[in-house]
PDB file of C-alpha atoms in Angstrom:
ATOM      1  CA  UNK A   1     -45.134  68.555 -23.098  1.00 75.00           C
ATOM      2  CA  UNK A   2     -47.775  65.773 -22.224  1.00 85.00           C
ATOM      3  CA  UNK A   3     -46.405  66.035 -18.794  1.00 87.00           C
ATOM      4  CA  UNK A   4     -47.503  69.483 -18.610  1.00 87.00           C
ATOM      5  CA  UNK A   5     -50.977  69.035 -20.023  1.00 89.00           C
ATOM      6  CA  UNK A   6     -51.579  65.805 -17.776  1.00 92.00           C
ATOM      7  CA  UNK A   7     -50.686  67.886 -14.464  1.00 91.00           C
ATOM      8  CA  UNK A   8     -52.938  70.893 -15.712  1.00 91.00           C
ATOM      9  CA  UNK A   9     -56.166  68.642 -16.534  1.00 93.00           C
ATOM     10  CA  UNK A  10     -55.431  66.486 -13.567  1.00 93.00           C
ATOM     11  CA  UNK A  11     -55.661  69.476 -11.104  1.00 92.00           C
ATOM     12  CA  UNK A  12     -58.517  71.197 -12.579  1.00 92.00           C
ATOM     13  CA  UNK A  13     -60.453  68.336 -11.792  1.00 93.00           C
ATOM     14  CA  UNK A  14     -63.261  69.031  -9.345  1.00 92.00           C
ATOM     15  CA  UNK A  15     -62.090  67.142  -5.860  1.00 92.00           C
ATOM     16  CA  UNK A  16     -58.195  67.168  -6.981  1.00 92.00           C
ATOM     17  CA  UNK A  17     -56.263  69.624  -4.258  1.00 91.00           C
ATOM     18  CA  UNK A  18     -52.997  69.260  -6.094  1.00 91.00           C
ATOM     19  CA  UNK A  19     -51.535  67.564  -8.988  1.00 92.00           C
ATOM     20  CA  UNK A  20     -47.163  68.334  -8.481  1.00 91.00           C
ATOM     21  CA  UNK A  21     -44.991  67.381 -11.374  1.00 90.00           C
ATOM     22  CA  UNK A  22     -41.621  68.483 -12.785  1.00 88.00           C
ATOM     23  CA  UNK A  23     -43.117  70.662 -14.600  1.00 87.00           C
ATOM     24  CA  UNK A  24     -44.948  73.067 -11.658  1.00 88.00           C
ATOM     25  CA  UNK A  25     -42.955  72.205  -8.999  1.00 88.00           C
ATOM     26  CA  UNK A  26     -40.444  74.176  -6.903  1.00 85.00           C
ATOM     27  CA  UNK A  27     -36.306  73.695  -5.537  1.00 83.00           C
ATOM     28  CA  UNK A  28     -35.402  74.549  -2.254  1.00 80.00           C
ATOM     29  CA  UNK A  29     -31.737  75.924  -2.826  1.00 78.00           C
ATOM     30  CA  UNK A  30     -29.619  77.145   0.922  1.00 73.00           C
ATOM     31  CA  UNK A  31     -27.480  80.131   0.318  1.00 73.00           C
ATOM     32  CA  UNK A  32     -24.668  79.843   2.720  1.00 74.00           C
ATOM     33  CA  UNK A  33     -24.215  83.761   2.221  1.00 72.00           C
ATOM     34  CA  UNK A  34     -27.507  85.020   3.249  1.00 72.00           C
ATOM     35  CA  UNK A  35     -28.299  82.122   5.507  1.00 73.00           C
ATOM     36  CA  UNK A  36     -31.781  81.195   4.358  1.00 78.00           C
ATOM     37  CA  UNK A  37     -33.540  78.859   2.166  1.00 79.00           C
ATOM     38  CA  UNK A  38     -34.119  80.039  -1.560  1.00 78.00           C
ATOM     39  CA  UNK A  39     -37.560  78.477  -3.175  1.00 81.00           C
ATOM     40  CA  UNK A  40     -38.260  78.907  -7.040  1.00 82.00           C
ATOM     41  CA  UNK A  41     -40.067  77.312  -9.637  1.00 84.00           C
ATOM     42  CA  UNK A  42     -38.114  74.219 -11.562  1.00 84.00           C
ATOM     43  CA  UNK A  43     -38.788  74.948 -14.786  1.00 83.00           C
ATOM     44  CA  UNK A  44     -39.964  78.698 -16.001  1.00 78.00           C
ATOM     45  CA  UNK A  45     -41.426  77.685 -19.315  1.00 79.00           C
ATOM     46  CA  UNK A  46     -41.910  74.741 -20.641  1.00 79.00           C
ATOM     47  CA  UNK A  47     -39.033  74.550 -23.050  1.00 75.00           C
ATOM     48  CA  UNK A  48     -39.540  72.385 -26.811  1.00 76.00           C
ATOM     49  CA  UNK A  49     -35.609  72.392 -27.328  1.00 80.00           C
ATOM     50  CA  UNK A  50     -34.037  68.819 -26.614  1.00 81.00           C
ATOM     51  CA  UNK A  51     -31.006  70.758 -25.015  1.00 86.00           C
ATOM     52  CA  UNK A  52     -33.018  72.912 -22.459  1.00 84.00           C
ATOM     53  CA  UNK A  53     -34.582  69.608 -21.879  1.00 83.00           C
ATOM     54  CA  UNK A  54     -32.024  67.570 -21.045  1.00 85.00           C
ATOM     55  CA  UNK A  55     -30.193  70.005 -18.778  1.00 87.00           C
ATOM     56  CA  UNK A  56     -33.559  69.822 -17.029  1.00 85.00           C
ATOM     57  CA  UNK A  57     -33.778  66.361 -16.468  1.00 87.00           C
ATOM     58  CA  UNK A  58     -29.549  66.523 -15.256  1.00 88.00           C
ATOM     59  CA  UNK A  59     -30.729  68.933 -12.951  1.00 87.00           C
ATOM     60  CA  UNK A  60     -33.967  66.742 -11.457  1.00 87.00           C
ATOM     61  CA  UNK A  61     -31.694  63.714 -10.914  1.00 88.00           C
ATOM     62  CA  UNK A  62     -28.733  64.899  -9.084  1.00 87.00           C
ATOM     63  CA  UNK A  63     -31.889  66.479  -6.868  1.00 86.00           C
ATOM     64  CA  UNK A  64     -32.257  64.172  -4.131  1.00 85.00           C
ATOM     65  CA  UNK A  65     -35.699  65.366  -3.197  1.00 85.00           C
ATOM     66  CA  UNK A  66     -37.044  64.749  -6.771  1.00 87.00           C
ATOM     67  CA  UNK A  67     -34.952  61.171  -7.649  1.00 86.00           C
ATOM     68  CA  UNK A  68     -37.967  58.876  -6.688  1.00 86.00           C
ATOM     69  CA  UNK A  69     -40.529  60.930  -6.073  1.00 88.00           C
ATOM     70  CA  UNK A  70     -40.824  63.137  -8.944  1.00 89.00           C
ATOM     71  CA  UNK A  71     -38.205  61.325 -11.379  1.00 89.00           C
ATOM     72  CA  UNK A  72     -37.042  57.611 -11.520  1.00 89.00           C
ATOM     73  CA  UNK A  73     -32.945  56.942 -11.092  1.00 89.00           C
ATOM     74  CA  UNK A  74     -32.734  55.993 -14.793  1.00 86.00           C
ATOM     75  CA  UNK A  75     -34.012  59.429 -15.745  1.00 85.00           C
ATOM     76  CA  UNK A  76     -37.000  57.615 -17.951  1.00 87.00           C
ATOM     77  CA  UNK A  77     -40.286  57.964 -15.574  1.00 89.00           C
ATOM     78  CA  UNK A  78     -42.031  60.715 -14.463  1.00 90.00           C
ATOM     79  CA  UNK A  79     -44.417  61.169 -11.477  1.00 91.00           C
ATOM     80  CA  UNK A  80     -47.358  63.434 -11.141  1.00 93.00           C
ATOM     81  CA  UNK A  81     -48.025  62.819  -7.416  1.00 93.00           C
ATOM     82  CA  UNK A  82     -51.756  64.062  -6.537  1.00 93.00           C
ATOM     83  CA  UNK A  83     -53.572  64.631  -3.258  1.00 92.00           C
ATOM     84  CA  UNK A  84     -57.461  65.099  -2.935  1.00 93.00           C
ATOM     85  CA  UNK A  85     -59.557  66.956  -1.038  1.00 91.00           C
ATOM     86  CA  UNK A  86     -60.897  65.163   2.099  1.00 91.00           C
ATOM     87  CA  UNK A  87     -63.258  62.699   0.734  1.00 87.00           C
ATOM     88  CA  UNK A  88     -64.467  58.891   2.071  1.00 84.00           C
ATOM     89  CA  UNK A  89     -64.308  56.142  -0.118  1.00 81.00           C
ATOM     90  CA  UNK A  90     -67.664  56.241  -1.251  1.00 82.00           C
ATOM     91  CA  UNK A  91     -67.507  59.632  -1.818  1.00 87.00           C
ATOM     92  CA  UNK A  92     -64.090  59.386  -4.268  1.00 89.00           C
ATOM     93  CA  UNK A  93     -66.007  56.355  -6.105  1.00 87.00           C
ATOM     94  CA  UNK A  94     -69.085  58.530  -6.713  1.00 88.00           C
ATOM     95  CA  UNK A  95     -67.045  61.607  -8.005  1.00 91.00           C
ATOM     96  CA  UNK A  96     -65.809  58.623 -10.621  1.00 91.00           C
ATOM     97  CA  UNK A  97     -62.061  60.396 -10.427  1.00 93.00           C
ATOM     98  CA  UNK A  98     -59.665  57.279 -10.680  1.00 93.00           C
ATOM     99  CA  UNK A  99     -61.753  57.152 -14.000  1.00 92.00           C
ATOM    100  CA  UNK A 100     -61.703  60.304 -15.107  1.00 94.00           C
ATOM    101  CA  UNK A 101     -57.796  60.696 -14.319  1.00 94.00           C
ATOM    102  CA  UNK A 102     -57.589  57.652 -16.151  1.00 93.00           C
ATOM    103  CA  UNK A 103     -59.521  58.629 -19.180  1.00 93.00           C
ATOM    104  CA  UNK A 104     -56.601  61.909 -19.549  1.00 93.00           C
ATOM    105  CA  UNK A 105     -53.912  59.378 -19.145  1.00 93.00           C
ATOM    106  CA  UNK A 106     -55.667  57.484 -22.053  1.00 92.00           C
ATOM    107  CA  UNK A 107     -55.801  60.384 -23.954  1.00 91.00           C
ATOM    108  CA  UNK A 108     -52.377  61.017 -24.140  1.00 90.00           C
ATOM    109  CA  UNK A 109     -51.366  57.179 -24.036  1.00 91.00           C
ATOM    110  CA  UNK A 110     -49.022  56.609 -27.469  1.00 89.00           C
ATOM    111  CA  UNK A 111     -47.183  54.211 -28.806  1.00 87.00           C
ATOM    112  CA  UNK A 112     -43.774  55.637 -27.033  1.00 85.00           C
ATOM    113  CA  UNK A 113     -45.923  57.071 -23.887  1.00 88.00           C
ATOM    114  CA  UNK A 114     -46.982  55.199 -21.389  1.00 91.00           C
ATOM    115  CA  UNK A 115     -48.914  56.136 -18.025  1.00 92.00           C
ATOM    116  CA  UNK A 116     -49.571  53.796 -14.862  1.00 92.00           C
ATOM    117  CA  UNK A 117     -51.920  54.539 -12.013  1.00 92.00           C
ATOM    118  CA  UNK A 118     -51.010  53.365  -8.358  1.00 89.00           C
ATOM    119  CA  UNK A 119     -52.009  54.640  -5.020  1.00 88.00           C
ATOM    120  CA  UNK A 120     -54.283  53.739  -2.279  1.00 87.00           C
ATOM    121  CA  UNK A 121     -57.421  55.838  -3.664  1.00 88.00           C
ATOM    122  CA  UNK A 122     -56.937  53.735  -7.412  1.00 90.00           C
ATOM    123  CA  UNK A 123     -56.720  50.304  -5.316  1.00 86.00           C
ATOM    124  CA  UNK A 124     -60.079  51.128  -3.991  1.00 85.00           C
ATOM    125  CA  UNK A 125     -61.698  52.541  -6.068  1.00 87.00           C
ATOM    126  CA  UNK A 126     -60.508  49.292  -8.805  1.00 88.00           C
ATOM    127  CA  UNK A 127     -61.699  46.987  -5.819  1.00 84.00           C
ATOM    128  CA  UNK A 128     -65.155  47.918  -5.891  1.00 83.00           C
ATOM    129  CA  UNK A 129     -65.727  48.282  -9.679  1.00 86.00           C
ATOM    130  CA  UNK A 130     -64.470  44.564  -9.299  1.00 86.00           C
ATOM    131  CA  UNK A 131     -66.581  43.353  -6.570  1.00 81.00           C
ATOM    132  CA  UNK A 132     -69.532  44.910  -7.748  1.00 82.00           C
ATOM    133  CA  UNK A 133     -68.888  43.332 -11.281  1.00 85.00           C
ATOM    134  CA  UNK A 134     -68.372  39.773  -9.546  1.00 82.00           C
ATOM    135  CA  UNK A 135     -71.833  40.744  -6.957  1.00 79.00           C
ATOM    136  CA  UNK A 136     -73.631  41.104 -10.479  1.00 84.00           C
ATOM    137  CA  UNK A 137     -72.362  37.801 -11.712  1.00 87.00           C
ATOM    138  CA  UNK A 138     -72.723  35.617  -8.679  1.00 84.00           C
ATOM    139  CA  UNK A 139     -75.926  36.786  -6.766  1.00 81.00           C
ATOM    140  CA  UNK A 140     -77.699  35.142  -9.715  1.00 85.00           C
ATOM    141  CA  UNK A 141     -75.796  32.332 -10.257  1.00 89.00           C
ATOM    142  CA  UNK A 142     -75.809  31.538  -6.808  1.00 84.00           C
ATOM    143  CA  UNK A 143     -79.735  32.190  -6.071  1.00 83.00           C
ATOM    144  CA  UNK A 144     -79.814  29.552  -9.445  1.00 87.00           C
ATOM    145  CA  UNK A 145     -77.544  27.048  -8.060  1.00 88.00           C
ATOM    146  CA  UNK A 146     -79.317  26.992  -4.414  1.00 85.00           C
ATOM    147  CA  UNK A 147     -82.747  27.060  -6.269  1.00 86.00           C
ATOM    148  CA  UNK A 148     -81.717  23.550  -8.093  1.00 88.00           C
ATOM    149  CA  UNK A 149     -80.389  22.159  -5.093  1.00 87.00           C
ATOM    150  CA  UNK A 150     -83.247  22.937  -3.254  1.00 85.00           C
ATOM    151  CA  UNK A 151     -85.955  21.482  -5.491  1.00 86.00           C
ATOM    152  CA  UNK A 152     -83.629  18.822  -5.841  1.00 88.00           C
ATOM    153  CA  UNK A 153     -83.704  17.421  -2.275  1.00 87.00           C
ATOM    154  CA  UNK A 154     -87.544  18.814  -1.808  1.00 85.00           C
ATOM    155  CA  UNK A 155     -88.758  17.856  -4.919  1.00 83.00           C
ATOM    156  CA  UNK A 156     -91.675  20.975  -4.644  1.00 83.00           C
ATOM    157  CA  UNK A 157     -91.701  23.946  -5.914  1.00 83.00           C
ATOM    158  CA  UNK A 158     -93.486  25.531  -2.456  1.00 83.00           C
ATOM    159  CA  UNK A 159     -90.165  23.393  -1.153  1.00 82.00           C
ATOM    160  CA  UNK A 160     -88.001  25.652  -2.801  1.00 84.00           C
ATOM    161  CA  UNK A 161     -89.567  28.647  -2.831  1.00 86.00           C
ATOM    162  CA  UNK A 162     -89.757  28.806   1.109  1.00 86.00           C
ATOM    163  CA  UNK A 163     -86.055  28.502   1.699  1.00 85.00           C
ATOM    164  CA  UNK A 164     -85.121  31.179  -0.922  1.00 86.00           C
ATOM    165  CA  UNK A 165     -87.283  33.907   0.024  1.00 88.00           C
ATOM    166  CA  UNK A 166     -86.293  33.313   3.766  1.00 86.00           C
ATOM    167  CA  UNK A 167     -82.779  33.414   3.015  1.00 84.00           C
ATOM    168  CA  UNK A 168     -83.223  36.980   0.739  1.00 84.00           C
ATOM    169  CA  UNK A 169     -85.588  38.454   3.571  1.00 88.00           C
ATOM    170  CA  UNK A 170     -82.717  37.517   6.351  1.00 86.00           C
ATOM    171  CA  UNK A 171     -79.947  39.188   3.968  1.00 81.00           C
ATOM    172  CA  UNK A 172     -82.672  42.236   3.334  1.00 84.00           C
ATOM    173  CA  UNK A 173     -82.834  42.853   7.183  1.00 87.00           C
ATOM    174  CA  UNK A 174     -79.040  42.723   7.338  1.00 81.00           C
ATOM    175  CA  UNK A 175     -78.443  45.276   5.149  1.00 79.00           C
ATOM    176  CA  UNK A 176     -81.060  47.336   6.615  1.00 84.00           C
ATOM    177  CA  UNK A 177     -80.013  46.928  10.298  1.00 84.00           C
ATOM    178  CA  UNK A 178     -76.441  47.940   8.879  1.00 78.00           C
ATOM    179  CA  UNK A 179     -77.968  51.049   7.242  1.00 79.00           C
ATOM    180  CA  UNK A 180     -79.632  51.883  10.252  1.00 84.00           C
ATOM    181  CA  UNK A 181     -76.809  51.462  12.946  1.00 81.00           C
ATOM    182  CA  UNK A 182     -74.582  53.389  10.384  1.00 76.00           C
ATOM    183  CA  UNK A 183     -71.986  49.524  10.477  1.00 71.00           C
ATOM    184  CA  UNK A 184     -70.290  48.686   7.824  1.00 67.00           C
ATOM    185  CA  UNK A 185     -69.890  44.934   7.572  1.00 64.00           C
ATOM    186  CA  UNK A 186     -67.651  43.647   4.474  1.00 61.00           C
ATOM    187  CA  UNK A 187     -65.302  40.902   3.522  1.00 58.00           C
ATOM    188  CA  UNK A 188     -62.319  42.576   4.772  1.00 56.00           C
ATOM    189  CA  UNK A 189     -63.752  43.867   8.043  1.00 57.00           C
ATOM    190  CA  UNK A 190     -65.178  39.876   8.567  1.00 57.00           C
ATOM    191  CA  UNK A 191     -61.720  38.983   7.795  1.00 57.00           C
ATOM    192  CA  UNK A 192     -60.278  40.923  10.518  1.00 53.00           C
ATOM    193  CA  UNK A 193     -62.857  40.180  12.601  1.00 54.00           C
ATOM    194  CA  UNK A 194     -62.328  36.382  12.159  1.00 52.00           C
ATOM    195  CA  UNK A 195     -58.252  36.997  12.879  1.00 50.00           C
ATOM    196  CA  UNK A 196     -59.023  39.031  16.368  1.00 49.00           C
ATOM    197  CA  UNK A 197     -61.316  36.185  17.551  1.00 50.00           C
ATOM    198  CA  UNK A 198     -58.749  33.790  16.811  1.00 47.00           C
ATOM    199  CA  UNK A 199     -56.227  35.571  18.548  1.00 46.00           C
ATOM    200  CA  UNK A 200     -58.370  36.567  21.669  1.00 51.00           C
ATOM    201  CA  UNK A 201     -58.833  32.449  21.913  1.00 49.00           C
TER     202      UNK A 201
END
């Protein structure tokens, strides 16, 4: 099953802790005689006959600890729910695993199989491949655009060249003073920022 083989891959990836699907989880089953809590594995084998199959996926949705989690209501998605081992931000970015989960997904991607990423470590990682792809695009456009504007109202090229190199030497000490104090300073900590002082006022 392609469930199977995603949820194997997935979790032999270096930084994955876990990677739980139907397919290698476990039921938790109380047996009123014995008094205690019974814990086996799902599924044994992966079975190939449609029957065995379906009896499976009857069984995961009248589970109430699998409908939503592990299985949707209408019995036609399935979850693999992964954790990670503790890692920042930068370090989950650097590992590049949002893109190399999504290259397996890819690879079993077909015209009747679909897979979706979602989670907070995707969002983030997906947020700074897209910042860093607009940083790339608008530093330059932007140093072009105040370069014009400059020699524009100056009319000299010393004119313009003054203003510019001040203004990359200022940001250059920024990002060295935040380097050195160990601050991180972006757009959404500004934001918030911005929202407490209004607040305080």
């Amino acid at each position: 099953l392609a469930l199977s083989r995603v949820t194997d891959e997935i979790r032999r990836l270096p930084g994955v802790r876990g990677a739980k699907s139907l397919t290698n989880t476990q039921v938790f089953r109380y047996d009123e005689e014995y008094e205690w809590v019974e814990i086996q594995d799902f599924m044994e084998d992966i079975p190939s006959d449609p029957n065995t199959l379906q009896k499976y996926r009857d069984k995961a949705l009248t589970d109430p600890l699998f409908l939503k989690t592990m299985i949707a209501r209408d019995g036609r998605t399935a979850a693999v729910n992964i954790t990670f081992s503790q890692m920042d931000d930068a370090e989950f970015v650097r590992r590049d695993l949002d893109g190399r989960i999504r290259n397996i997904l890819d690879n079993e991607t077909t015209d009747v199989r679909r897979f979706f990423v979602a989670g907070r470590p995707h969002v983030r990682a997906q947020a700074y491949h897209i910042m860093v792809g607009d940083l790339l695009r608008l530093l330059p456009l932007a140093i072009l655009v105040a370069a014009v504007v400059v020699f524009v109202i100056t009319g000299s090229l010393r004119g313009t060249l003054l203003p510019l190199l001040n203004c990359l030497l200022a940001t250059l000490w920024t990002f060295g003073a935040m380097v050195v104090l160990g601050k991180d300073m972006n757009l959404i900590s500004i934001c918030l920022l911005y929202t407490s002082d209004a607040a305080d006022e």
